[in-house]
Coordinates of C-alpha atoms in Angstrom, one line a residue:
Chain A
X1 CA 69.4 -33.5 0.3
X2 CA 69.7 -30.7 2.8
X3 CA 72.9 -28.7 2.5
X4 CA 73.2 -27.5 6.1
X5 CA 71.4 -29.2 8.9
X6 CA 70.8 -28.0 12.5
X7 CA 72.1 -30.2 15.4
X8 CA 69.3 -29.7 18.0
X9 CA 71.1 -31.5 20.8
X10 CA 68.6 -30.2 23.4
X11 CA 66.0 -32.4 21.8
X12 CA 67.9 -35.5 22.6
X13 CA 69.5 -34.2 25.8
X14 CA 68.1 -37.0 28.0
X15 CA 69.8 -39.6 25.8
X16 CA 73.1 -37.6 25.8
X17 CA 73.0 -37.5 29.6
X18 CA 72.3 -41.1 29.9
X19 CA 75.2 -41.9 27.5
X20 CA 77.4 -39.7 29.5
X21 CA 76.6 -41.4 32.8
X22 CA 76.9 -44.8 31.2
X23 CA 80.4 -44.1 30.0
X24 CA 81.2 -42.4 33.3
X25 CA 80.2 -45.5 35.3
X26 CA 82.4 -47.6 33.0
X27 CA 85.4 -45.3 33.6
X28 CA 84.7 -45.2 37.4
X29 CA 84.5 -48.9 37.7
X30 CA 88.3 -49.6 37.9
X31 CA 88.7 -47.0 40.6
X32 CA 86.4 -48.4 43.2
X33 CA 87.0 -51.6 45.1
X34 CA 85.7 -54.9 43.7
X35 CA 83.1 -55.3 46.5
X36 CA 81.7 -51.8 45.8
X37 CA 81.2 -52.2 42.0
X38 CA 77.4 -52.7 42.4
X39 CA 77.1 -49.6 44.5
X40 CA 78.0 -47.5 41.3
X41 CA 74.3 -47.9 40.7
X42 CA 73.9 -44.8 42.7
X43 CA 75.6 -42.9 39.8
X44 CA 73.2 -44.6 37.5
X45 CA 70.3 -43.3 39.6
X46 CA 71.8 -39.8 39.4
X47 CA 71.8 -40.1 35.6
X48 CA 68.3 -41.2 35.5
X49 CA 67.2 -38.3 37.7
X50 CA 69.1 -35.8 35.5
X51 CA 67.6 -37.4 32.3
X52 CA 64.2 -37.1 33.8
X53 CA 64.7 -33.4 34.4
X54 CA 65.9 -33.0 30.7
X55 CA 62.9 -35.0 29.6
X56 CA 60.6 -32.6 31.5
X57 CA 62.3 -29.9 29.6
X58 CA 61.2 -31.4 26.2
X59 CA 57.5 -30.7 27.0
X60 CA 56.2 -28.2 24.5
X61 CA 59.0 -28.7 21.9
X62 CA 56.6 -30.7 19.6
X63 CA 58.1 -31.2 16.1
X64 CA 60.6 -33.3 14.2
X65 CA 64.3 -32.7 14.6
X66 CA 67.5 -34.0 13.1
X67 CA 66.2 -33.9 9.5
X68 CA 63.1 -35.8 10.6
X69 CA 64.9 -38.6 12.4
X70 CA 63.6 -37.7 15.9
X71 CA 60.1 -36.6 16.9
X72 CA 59.1 -34.9 20.1
X73 CA 55.5 -35.3 21.0
X74 CA 53.3 -36.3 24.0
X75 CA 53.6 -39.9 23.0
X76 CA 57.4 -39.9 23.0
X77 CA 57.7 -37.9 26.2
X78 CA 55.2 -40.2 28.0
X79 CA 57.3 -43.2 27.0
X80 CA 60.5 -41.6 27.8
X81 CA 59.3 -41.0 31.4
X82 CA 58.0 -44.6 31.5
X83 CA 61.4 -46.0 30.5
X84 CA 63.3 -43.8 33.0
X85 CA 61.0 -45.0 35.8
X86 CA 61.5 -48.6 34.8
X87 CA 65.2 -48.3 34.7
X88 CA 65.3 -46.3 38.0
X89 CA 63.2 -49.0 39.7
X90 CA 65.4 -51.8 38.2
X91 CA 68.6 -50.2 39.5
X92 CA 67.0 -49.7 42.9
X93 CA 66.0 -53.3 43.2
X94 CA 69.3 -54.6 41.8
X95 CA 71.6 -52.8 44.2
X96 CA 70.9 -55.3 47.0
X97 CA 70.4 -58.2 44.7
X98 CA 73.9 -57.8 43.0
X99 CA 75.5 -57.7 46.4
X100 CA 73.8 -60.8 47.5
X101 CA 74.5 -62.7 44.4
X102 CA 78.0 -61.6 44.4
X103 CA 77.8 -60.0 41.0
X104 CA 80.6 -57.3 41.1
X105 CA 80.1 -55.6 37.8
X106 CA 79.7 -51.9 37.4
X107 CA 78.9 -52.6 33.7
X108 CA 75.5 -53.9 34.8
X109 CA 74.3 -50.3 35.7
X110 CA 75.9 -48.7 32.6
X111 CA 74.2 -51.3 30.4
X112 CA 70.8 -50.5 31.9
X113 CA 71.5 -46.8 31.0
X114 CA 72.4 -47.8 27.5
X115 CA 69.3 -49.9 27.2
X116 CA 67.3 -46.9 28.3
X117 CA 68.9 -44.8 25.5
X118 CA 67.8 -47.5 23.1
X119 CA 64.2 -47.4 24.4
X120 CA 64.1 -43.7 24.4
X121 CA 65.3 -43.5 20.8
X122 CA 62.7 -46.2 19.8
X123 CA 59.9 -44.2 21.2
X124 CA 61.1 -41.0 19.8
X125 CA 62.1 -42.2 16.3
X126 CA 60.3 -41.0 13.2
X127 CA 62.4 -43.0 10.8
X128 CA 62.8 -46.8 10.2
X129 CA 66.6 -46.5 10.5
X130 CA 66.4 -44.9 13.9
X131 CA 63.8 -47.6 14.9
X132 CA 66.2 -50.3 14.0
X133 CA 69.2 -48.6 15.7
X134 CA 67.3 -48.0 18.9
X135 CA 65.9 -51.6 18.9
X136 CA 69.4 -53.0 18.4
X137 CA 71.0 -50.9 21.1
X138 CA 68.3 -52.1 23.5
X139 CA 68.5 -55.7 22.3
X140 CA 72.3 -55.9 22.6
X141 CA 72.2 -54.4 26.1
X142 CA 69.6 -57.0 27.2
X143 CA 71.5 -59.9 25.7
X144 CA 74.4 -58.9 27.9
X145 CA 72.3 -58.2 31.0
X146 CA 70.7 -61.6 30.7
X147 CA 74.0 -63.3 30.8
X148 CA 75.4 -61.2 33.6
X149 CA 75.7 -64.2 35.9
X150 CA 78.5 -65.6 33.9
X151 CA 79.1 -68.8 35.8
X152 CA 75.4 -69.8 35.9
X153 CA 74.5 -72.1 33.1
X154 CA 70.9 -71.0 33.3
X155 CA 71.8 -67.4 32.8
X156 CA 74.0 -68.3 29.9
X157 CA 71.2 -70.3 28.4
X158 CA 68.8 -67.4 28.7
X159 CA 71.3 -64.9 27.2
X160 CA 72.2 -67.2 24.2
X161 CA 68.5 -68.0 23.5
X162 CA 67.5 -64.4 23.5
X163 CA 70.6 -63.5 21.4
X164 CA 69.9 -66.1 18.7
X165 CA 66.2 -65.6 18.4
X166 CA 66.6 -61.9 18.8
X167 CA 69.0 -61.6 16.0
X168 CA 66.7 -63.8 13.9
X169 CA 63.8 -61.5 14.5
X170 CA 65.9 -58.3 13.9
X171 CA 66.6 -59.8 10.4
X172 CA 62.9 -60.1 9.8
X173 CA 62.4 -56.4 10.8
X174 CA 65.4 -55.3 8.7
X175 CA 64.0 -57.1 5.7
X176 CA 60.7 -55.4 6.3
X177 CA 62.3 -52.0 6.5
X178 CA 64.3 -52.7 3.3
X179 CA 61.1 -53.7 1.4
X180 CA 59.2 -50.6 2.7
X181 CA 62.1 -48.5 1.5
X182 CA 62.1 -50.3 -1.8
X183 CA 58.4 -49.6 -2.3
X184 CA 58.2 -46.0 -1.1
X185 CA 61.8 -44.7 -1.6
X186 CA 61.9 -43.4 1.9
X187 CA 62.3 -44.6 5.5
X188 CA 60.5 -41.6 7.1
X189 CA 57.3 -42.8 8.6
X190 CA 55.1 -39.8 7.6
X191 CA 56.5 -39.9 3.9
X192 CA 55.8 -43.7 3.7
X193 CA 52.2 -43.0 4.6
X194 CA 52.1 -40.2 2.0
X195 CA 53.6 -42.4 -0.7
X196 CA 51.1 -45.1 0.0
X197 CA 48.2 -42.7 -0.1
X198 CA 49.3 -41.2 -3.4
X199 CA 49.4 -44.7 -5.0
X200 CA 53.0 -44.4 -6.1
X201 CA 54.0 -47.3 -3.9
X202 CA 53.9 -51.0 -5.0
X203 CA 51.3 -52.4 -2.6
X204 CA 52.5 -56.0 -2.8
X205 CA 55.9 -54.9 -1.4
X206 CA 54.1 -52.8 1.2
X207 CA 52.1 -55.7 2.5
X208 CA 55.1 -58.0 2.7
X209 CA 57.0 -55.3 4.5
X210 CA 54.2 -54.9 7.0
X211 CA 54.0 -58.6 7.6
X212 CA 57.8 -58.8 8.2
X213 CA 57.7 -55.9 10.6
X214 CA 54.8 -57.4 12.4
X215 CA 56.9 -60.6 13.0
X216 CA 59.9 -58.5 14.1
X217 CA 58.0 -56.4 16.6
X218 CA 55.8 -59.2 17.7
X219 CA 58.9 -61.1 18.8
X220 CA 60.1 -58.2 20.8
X221 CA 56.8 -57.7 22.6
X222 CA 56.4 -61.5 22.9
X223 CA 53.0 -61.9 21.3
X224 CA 51.9 -65.4 20.2
X225 CA 53.1 -67.1 18.0
X226 CA 56.4 -65.4 18.6
X227 CA 56.4 -65.7 22.3
X228 CA 58.2 -69.1 22.7
X229 CA 61.5 -67.6 23.9
X230 CA 59.8 -65.8 26.9
X231 CA 59.6 -68.4 29.6
X232 CA 63.0 -69.8 29.2
X233 CA 64.6 -66.3 29.0
X234 CA 62.7 -65.0 31.9
X235 CA 63.5 -68.1 34.1
X236 CA 67.2 -68.1 33.6
X237 CA 67.8 -64.4 33.8
X238 CA 68.9 -62.6 37.0
X239 CA 65.5 -61.7 38.5
X240 CA 65.8 -57.8 38.4
X241 CA 66.8 -58.2 34.7
X242 CA 63.6 -60.4 34.3
X243 CA 61.7 -57.6 35.9
X244 CA 63.3 -55.1 33.5
X245 CA 62.7 -57.4 30.4
X246 CA 59.1 -57.9 31.3
X247 CA 58.3 -54.2 31.1
X248 CA 61.0 -52.2 29.5
X249 CA 61.7 -53.7 26.1
X250 CA 58.0 -54.7 26.0
X251 CA 56.8 -51.1 26.4
X252 CA 59.4 -49.8 23.9
X253 CA 58.3 -52.5 21.5
X254 CA 54.7 -51.5 21.7
X255 CA 55.6 -47.8 21.5
X256 CA 57.2 -48.4 18.1
X257 CA 54.7 -51.0 17.1
X258 CA 52.0 -48.4 17.5
X259 CA 54.0 -45.6 15.9
X260 CA 55.0 -47.5 12.8
X261 CA 51.7 -49.0 12.1
X262 CA 49.5 -46.0 13.0
X263 CA 51.7 -43.4 11.4
X264 CA 53.2 -45.2 8.3
X265 CA 50.5 -47.7 7.4
X266 CA 47.2 -46.1 8.6
X267 CA 45.6 -46.5 5.1
X268 CA 46.1 -50.3 5.2
X269 CA 44.4 -50.7 8.5
X270 CA 42.1 -53.4 7.4
X271 CA 44.9 -55.5 6.1
X272 CA 46.8 -55.8 9.3
X273 CA 43.7 -55.8 11.4
X274 CA 43.2 -59.6 10.8
X275 CA 46.7 -60.3 11.8
X276 CA 46.6 -58.3 15.0
X277 CA 43.1 -59.7 15.8
X278 CA 44.2 -63.3 15.5
X279 CA 47.5 -62.7 17.3
X280 CA 45.7 -60.9 20.2
X281 CA 43.2 -63.8 20.8
X282 CA 46.0 -66.4 20.5
X283 CA 48.3 -64.4 22.9
X284 CA 45.7 -63.9 25.6
X285 CA 44.5 -67.4 25.5
X286 CA 47.9 -69.2 25.3
X287 CA 49.4 -67.0 28.0
X288 CA 46.6 -67.5 30.5
X289 CA 46.0 -71.2 29.9
X290 CA 49.7 -72.2 30.0
X291 CA 50.3 -70.1 33.1
X292 CA 47.9 -72.2 35.1
X293 CA 50.1 -75.3 34.9
X294 CA 53.4 -73.6 35.8
X295 CA 55.1 -74.5 39.1
X296 CA 58.0 -72.0 38.8
X297 CA 56.9 -68.6 39.8
X298 CA 59.2 -66.9 37.2
X299 CA 57.8 -68.9 34.4
X300 CA 54.3 -68.2 35.7
X301 CA 54.9 -64.5 35.6
X302 CA 56.4 -64.9 32.2
X303 CA 53.2 -66.4 30.8
X304 CA 51.2 -63.8 32.6
X305 CA 53.2 -61.1 30.9
X306 CA 52.6 -62.8 27.5
X307 CA 48.9 -62.6 28.4
X308 CA 49.2 -59.0 29.1
X309 CA 50.8 -58.3 25.8
X310 CA 47.6 -59.9 24.4
X311 CA 45.5 -57.3 26.3
X312 CA 47.5 -54.5 24.8
X313 CA 47.1 -56.0 21.3
X314 CA 43.4 -55.7 21.9
X315 CA 43.8 -51.9 22.3
X316 CA 45.9 -52.0 19.2
X317 CA 43.2 -53.8 17.2
X318 CA 40.7 -51.3 18.4
X319 CA 42.8 -48.6 16.8
X320 CA 42.9 -46.7 20.1
X321 CA 45.9 -46.2 22.2
X322 CA 44.3 -44.5 25.2
X323 CA 44.0 -47.7 27.1
X324 CA 47.6 -48.7 26.4
X325 CA 49.2 -46.1 28.6
X326 CA 47.1 -47.4 31.5
X327 CA 47.9 -51.0 31.0
X328 CA 51.6 -50.3 30.5
X329 CA 51.7 -48.2 33.6
X330 CA 50.1 -50.8 35.8
X331 CA 52.0 -53.8 34.4
X332 CA 55.1 -51.8 35.0
X333 CA 54.3 -51.3 38.7
X334 CA 53.1 -54.8 39.3
X335 CA 55.8 -56.8 37.4
X336 CA 58.7 -54.9 38.9
X337 CA 57.1 -55.2 42.3
X338 CA 56.4 -58.9 42.0
X339 CA 59.8 -59.8 40.5
X340 CA 61.5 -57.8 43.3
X341 CA 59.8 -60.0 45.9
X342 CA 60.6 -63.1 43.8
X343 CA 64.3 -62.1 43.9
X344 CA 64.2 -61.6 47.6
X345 CA 62.5 -65.0 48.3
X346 CA 64.8 -66.8 45.9
X347 CA 67.8 -66.3 48.2
X348 CA 71.4 -66.9 47.1
X349 CA 71.9 -68.6 43.7
X350 CA 68.2 -68.3 43.0
X351 CA 67.2 -71.7 44.5
X352 CA 63.7 -71.0 45.7
X353 CA 61.6 -70.1 42.7
X354 CA 59.0 -72.8 42.9
X355 CA 55.5 -71.7 43.9
X356 CA 55.7 -74.1 46.9
X357 CA 58.5 -72.1 48.3
X358 CA 55.9 -69.5 49.2
X359 CA 54.1 -71.7 51.5
X360 CA 53.1 -70.1 54.8
X361 CA 55.2 -66.9 54.4
X362 CA 51.9 -64.9 54.7
X363 CA 52.2 -64.2 58.4
X364 CA 55.9 -64.6 58.7
X365 CA 56.8 -61.8 56.3
X366 CA 53.7 -59.6 56.4
X367 CA 55.1 -56.7 54.2
X368 CA 56.4 -59.0 51.4
X369 CA 53.3 -61.2 51.3
X370 CA 50.8 -58.4 51.5
X371 CA 52.4 -56.5 48.8
X372 CA 52.9 -59.6 46.6
X373 CA 49.2 -60.3 47.0
X374 CA 48.3 -56.8 46.0
X375 CA 50.4 -57.1 42.8
X376 CA 48.9 -60.4 41.9
X377 CA 45.3 -59.2 42.6
X378 CA 46.1 -56.2 40.5
X379 CA 47.5 -58.3 37.6
X380 CA 44.1 -60.3 37.9
X381 CA 42.3 -57.1 37.4
X382 CA 40.3 -57.0 40.8
X383 CA 38.5 -53.7 41.2
X384 CA 40.1 -50.9 43.3
X385 CA 43.5 -51.9 41.9
X386 CA 45.2 -50.4 38.8
X387 CA 44.7 -53.6 36.9
X388 CA 41.0 -53.1 36.9
X389 CA 41.2 -49.6 35.5
X390 CA 43.6 -50.6 32.8
X391 CA 41.6 -53.7 31.7
X392 CA 38.4 -51.6 31.9
X393 CA 39.9 -49.1 29.5
X394 CA 41.0 -51.6 27.0
X395 CA 37.8 -53.6 26.9
X396 CA 35.7 -50.6 26.6
X397 CA 37.8 -49.4 23.7
X398 CA 37.3 -52.8 22.0
X399 CA 33.5 -52.6 22.5
X400 CA 33.3 -49.1 21.3
X401 CA 35.1 -50.0 18.1
X402 CA 32.7 -53.0 17.7
X403 CA 35.1 -55.8 18.5
X404 CA 32.6 -57.4 20.8
X405 CA 34.1 -60.9 20.4
X406 CA 37.5 -59.8 21.1
X407 CA 36.3 -58.1 24.4
X408 CA 34.5 -61.3 25.3
X409 CA 37.5 -63.4 24.8
X410 CA 39.5 -60.9 26.8
X411 CA 37.2 -60.9 29.7
X412 CA 37.0 -64.7 29.8
X413 CA 40.8 -64.8 29.8
X414 CA 40.9 -62.4 32.7
X415 CA 38.7 -64.7 34.7
X416 CA 40.8 -67.7 33.9
X417 CA 43.8 -65.7 35.0
X418 CA 42.3 -65.1 38.5
X419 CA 42.9 -68.8 39.2
X420 CA 46.6 -68.9 38.9
X421 CA 47.2 -65.6 40.6
X422 CA 45.0 -66.5 43.6
X423 CA 46.7 -69.8 43.8
X424 CA 49.9 -68.2 45.1
X425 CA 47.9 -66.0 47.5
X426 CA 46.3 -69.2 48.9
X427 CA 49.6 -71.0 49.2
X428 CA 51.1 -68.0 51.0
X429 CA 48.3 -67.7 53.6
X430 CA 46.8 -71.1 54.0
X431 CA 49.8 -73.5 53.9
X432 CA 52.1 -74.5 56.7
X433 CA 55.4 -72.7 57.0
X434 CA 58.4 -75.1 56.7
X435 CA 60.3 -75.6 60.0
X436 CA 63.6 -74.4 58.6
X437 CA 62.3 -71.2 57.2
X438 CA 64.8 -68.2 57.6
X439 CA 63.2 -64.8 57.2
X440 CA 64.6 -62.5 54.6
X441 CA 65.4 -58.9 55.4
X442 CA 64.3 -56.1 53.3
X443 CA 66.9 -53.5 52.2
X444 CA 66.0 -49.9 51.9
X445 CA 66.3 -50.0 48.0
X446 CA 63.8 -52.9 47.8
X447 CA 61.5 -51.2 50.4
X448 CA 61.4 -48.0 48.2
X449 CA 60.5 -50.1 45.2
X450 CA 57.8 -52.0 47.0
X451 CA 56.2 -48.9 48.5
X452 CA 56.3 -47.0 45.1
X453 CA 54.7 -50.0 43.4
X454 CA 52.1 -50.3 46.0
X455 CA 51.4 -46.6 46.0
X456 CA 51.1 -46.6 42.1
X457 CA 48.6 -49.5 42.1
X458 CA 46.3 -48.0 44.7
X459 CA 46.6 -44.5 43.3
X460 CA 45.7 -45.7 39.8
X461 CA 43.0 -48.1 41.1
X462 CA 41.2 -45.7 43.5
X463 CA 41.6 -42.5 41.5
X464 CA 41.4 -43.5 37.8
X465 CA 41.2 -39.8 37.0
X466 CA 45.0 -39.9 36.8
X467 CA 44.8 -42.8 34.4
X468 CA 42.4 -40.9 32.2
X469 CA 44.6 -37.8 32.1
X470 CA 47.6 -40.0 31.4
X471 CA 45.8 -41.7 28.6
X472 CA 44.7 -38.3 27.2
X473 CA 48.2 -36.8 27.1
X474 CA 49.9 -39.9 25.7
X475 CA 47.7 -40.5 22.7
X476 CA 49.5 -40.7 19.4
X477 CA 48.2 -38.0 17.0
X478 CA 48.0 -40.2 14.0
X479 CA 45.0 -39.0 12.1
Chain B
X1 CA 80.8 -57.2 -23.2
X2 CA 79.0 -56.2 -20.0
X3 CA 76.7 -59.2 -20.3
X4 CA 79.8 -61.4 -20.8
X5 CA 81.4 -60.1 -17.6
X6 CA 78.2 -60.5 -15.8
X7 CA 77.8 -64.0 -16.8
X8 CA 81.3 -65.0 -15.9
X9 CA 81.0 -63.3 -12.5
X10 CA 77.6 -64.9 -11.7
X11 CA 78.8 -68.4 -12.8
X12 CA 81.8 -67.9 -10.5
X13 CA 79.7 -66.8 -7.6
X14 CA 77.1 -69.6 -7.9
X15 CA 79.8 -72.2 -8.4
X16 CA 81.8 -71.1 -5.4
X17 CA 78.6 -70.8 -3.3
X18 CA 77.9 -74.4 -4.1
X19 CA 81.4 -75.3 -3.4
X20 CA 81.0 -73.9 0.2
X21 CA 78.3 -76.6 0.8
X22 CA 80.0 -79.4 -1.0
X23 CA 83.6 -79.1 0.5
X24 CA 84.2 -81.5 3.4
X25 CA 87.1 -79.4 4.8
X26 CA 86.1 -76.2 6.6
X27 CA 89.1 -74.3 5.2
X28 CA 88.1 -75.1 1.6
X29 CA 84.5 -73.9 2.4
X30 CA 85.9 -70.6 3.9
X31 CA 88.0 -70.0 0.8
X32 CA 85.1 -70.7 -1.5
X33 CA 83.1 -68.1 0.5
X34 CA 85.9 -65.6 -0.1
X35 CA 85.6 -66.2 -3.8
X36 CA 81.8 -65.8 -3.6
X37 CA 82.2 -62.5 -1.9
X38 CA 84.8 -61.3 -4.5
X39 CA 82.6 -62.2 -7.5
X40 CA 79.6 -60.5 -5.8
X41 CA 81.8 -57.4 -5.4
X42 CA 82.5 -57.5 -9.1
X43 CA 78.7 -57.6 -9.8
X44 CA 78.1 -54.7 -7.5
X45 CA 80.7 -52.7 -9.5
X46 CA 78.8 -53.6 -12.6
X47 CA 75.7 -52.1 -11.0
X48 CA 77.7 -49.0 -10.4
X49 CA 77.5 -49.5 -6.6
X50 CA 81.3 -49.1 -6.1
X51 CA 81.0 -48.1 -2.5
X52 CA 79.1 -51.4 -1.6
X53 CA 81.7 -53.3 -3.7
X54 CA 84.6 -51.8 -1.7
X55 CA 82.8 -52.4 1.6
X56 CA 82.1 -56.0 0.5
X57 CA 85.8 -56.6 -0.1
X58 CA 87.2 -54.6 2.9
X59 CA 84.7 -55.8 5.5
X60 CA 83.6 -59.3 4.4
X61 CA 86.6 -60.6 2.5
X62 CA 89.1 -58.6 4.4
X63 CA 88.1 -58.6 8.0
X64 CA 85.5 -61.2 8.6
X65 CA 86.8 -63.9 6.4
X66 CA 90.3 -63.5 7.8
X67 CA 88.9 -64.1 11.3
X68 CA 87.0 -67.1 10.0
X69 CA 90.1 -68.6 8.6
X70 CA 92.1 -67.9 11.7
X71 CA 89.5 -69.5 13.9
X72 CA 89.3 -72.5 11.8
X73 CA 93.1 -72.9 11.8
X74 CA 93.4 -72.3 15.5
X75 CA 90.7 -74.8 16.4
X76 CA 92.4 -77.2 14.1
X77 CA 89.1 -78.5 12.7
X78 CA 89.4 -81.7 10.8
X79 CA 87.6 -82.6 7.6
X80 CA 84.1 -83.4 8.4
X81 CA 83.5 -87.1 8.8
X82 CA 80.8 -88.7 6.8
X83 CA 77.9 -89.2 9.1
X84 CA 75.0 -91.3 8.0
X85 CA 72.1 -88.9 7.4
X86 CA 69.5 -89.8 10.0
X87 CA 67.1 -87.0 9.2
X88 CA 65.4 -88.6 6.3
X89 CA 62.2 -86.5 7.2
X90 CA 64.1 -83.4 6.3
X91 CA 64.3 -84.6 2.7
X92 CA 60.5 -84.7 2.4
X93 CA 60.2 -81.2 3.6
X94 CA 63.3 -80.0 1.9
X95 CA 62.5 -81.0 -1.6
X96 CA 59.0 -79.4 -1.9
X97 CA 60.4 -76.2 -0.1
X98 CA 63.2 -76.0 -2.6
X99 CA 60.8 -76.5 -5.5
X100 CA 58.7 -73.7 -4.1
X101 CA 61.7 -71.4 -3.8
X102 CA 62.8 -72.2 -7.3
X103 CA 59.3 -71.6 -8.8
X104 CA 59.0 -68.4 -6.8
X105 CA 62.3 -67.0 -8.1
X106 CA 61.5 -68.3 -11.6
X107 CA 58.3 -66.5 -11.7
X108 CA 59.9 -63.3 -10.6
X109 CA 62.6 -63.6 -13.3
X110 CA 60.0 -64.4 -15.8
X111 CA 57.9 -61.4 -14.9
X112 CA 61.0 -59.1 -15.1
X113 CA 61.5 -60.2 -18.6
X114 CA 57.9 -59.6 -19.5
X115 CA 57.9 -56.1 -18.1
X116 CA 55.7 -56.6 -15.0
X117 CA 58.4 -56.7 -12.4
X118 CA 58.0 -55.4 -8.9
X119 CA 59.1 -51.8 -8.9
X120 CA 62.1 -51.0 -6.8
X121 CA 63.5 -47.5 -6.9
X122 CA 67.2 -46.7 -6.7
X123 CA 68.1 -43.5 -4.8
X124 CA 69.6 -41.0 -7.1
X125 CA 72.2 -38.4 -6.1
X126 CA 72.0 -35.5 -8.4
X127 CA 75.1 -33.4 -8.9
X128 CA 77.6 -35.7 -7.3
X129 CA 80.0 -38.0 -9.0
X130 CA 80.1 -41.5 -7.7
X131 CA 78.0 -42.9 -4.9
X132 CA 80.8 -43.1 -2.3
X133 CA 80.8 -39.3 -2.3
X134 CA 77.0 -39.1 -1.9
X135 CA 76.9 -41.7 0.8
X136 CA 79.5 -39.7 2.7
X137 CA 77.6 -36.6 2.2
X138 CA 74.3 -38.2 3.3
X139 CA 76.0 -39.7 6.4
X140 CA 77.2 -36.3 7.7
X141 CA 74.0 -34.4 6.9
X142 CA 70.7 -36.3 6.6
X143 CA 71.8 -39.4 8.6
X144 CA 74.1 -37.7 11.1
X145 CA 72.1 -38.9 14.1
X146 CA 71.8 -42.6 13.1
X147 CA 75.5 -42.4 12.3
X148 CA 76.3 -41.2 15.9
X149 CA 73.8 -43.7 17.5
X150 CA 75.6 -46.5 15.7
X151 CA 78.7 -45.7 17.7
X152 CA 76.8 -46.2 20.9
X153 CA 75.5 -49.5 19.6
X154 CA 79.1 -50.6 18.9
X155 CA 80.2 -49.5 22.3
X156 CA 77.5 -51.6 23.9
X157 CA 78.6 -54.5 21.8
X158 CA 82.3 -54.1 22.8
X159 CA 81.3 -54.0 26.5
X160 CA 79.3 -57.2 25.9
X161 CA 82.2 -58.9 24.2
X162 CA 84.6 -58.1 27.1
X163 CA 82.0 -59.0 29.7
X164 CA 81.2 -62.3 28.2
X165 CA 84.6 -63.5 27.0
X166 CA 87.0 -62.3 29.7
X167 CA 88.2 -65.0 31.9
X168 CA 88.3 -63.1 35.1
X169 CA 86.7 -59.8 35.9

């Protein structure tokens, strides 16, 4: 036990800043008018910009801090930037949404900041205890965000479902952590690996711990068979929160999934390989096949995001994380973009979320329809979009690691997915517009989100060099 | 002597745990739960984990159970009425699963007596008397950051409770 420890606040400065702004928004809430509550999001954006600057300052500080609790490396810095981007885009697209839906809660923005703190701590944690605390901070913030439409039964249902199932899965994770500690006398990821290597750990306990953690993380990233909550939760949630949920907690979940399994359990690779392999195949197939029959666009995008979790698992099985950055990055741009449009089209009280509500809007709302088409094409993995580059990376990694069948299943699934993505585009451009259609106006915040997402997709698709360099810097140094 | 105390405490805890399930009135169930917690606290003291024992009493028996009992009293819950058990199917799953659990636990107990138990290590704290002191020391040195992060976690939970439960915002 160390006698005196150093408090290296600058290594967690982004999180300190985010917490500061989160509390500041809460305190500022009572002083602004009721109708202006949602505009406190501007403060949230300011916090995110400040935190980004602080994160940029972390580059080059590689090492572990706070008695080994926190690690600063390329991997964590990459994910920190990803999370900040996700939260920034979510706040931008929510500003207008909250006003339209009459949700006057400043807490909304501060909860997004606290959720970001949770995600940051997950990506930067080097200790199972920090993993759990980060995960819980994120989860509790998301439970509340899902239920932020307090009078809407669907939003309540979504929050309650996620809360019950989320607490259940946290218990699995916690049990796994406890057993890992019991077997190795430590919760530090690197020390766990060392103990396993030296043979001083009881391997039966380690295997059970790994299995339980696999369940816990699998739930958070929605891989089959732990995906059942996803469609219901995504459907009932306020749409910007759905966008956030489909990328933020997922990216954070994968970050920690990779870190724990590749850093703490690398020597037992062949044991969890089977689990991950089966889960990847099941997740991709189930997500894509069930998405075909969905008529609600939010549910369809939910299944599509399950399928994408499957693709990321393929990279995980291949034991290579260079494709992961690419996929996370492109799903980020596309999901947030697509859900922003869904939020716009759905109107007040989110009535219009059936696929048929998109009939004929192609020529009436050119910007919305063309960018939604681009996002969907990119999700399908059509060349010249970011989706193609990302999938190419992942399947190449699978083939190079001799998982030919996994790559084959993945490619077949990609082909299946084209059907349901194209279906929406067909409906938008080839069906009749209903007589009573009222065009929706695009607010500046939404426009910024759409342009950024479009730019990201084309940039990553046409110049994959950026993806490659991104992949190179974000690789977890685990060997 | 130690064995005798242990036996008495474990019999009380198992009996009161059973009584939680058997009682028809929720208040009796809640009171049985308190008894279970108290006897478990006694067992923790026997294992020289006095900090956990005190926490068990203060947090569970003191705070949480008082809330339980208050809620039950405020809601004025009546004794559960006897409802015919429609889920006969559950029995067919329940009995084999219970048997499985009992054999699993039994095998473990048997192994521990024959000296091939699963190894679980207990963290030792050299040079300190009592584990309350060593936990305190660890919390403010090694685990200072998680300790602080917990406060953020609790803050978020409080925000959530207010946001969800308040009648008008």
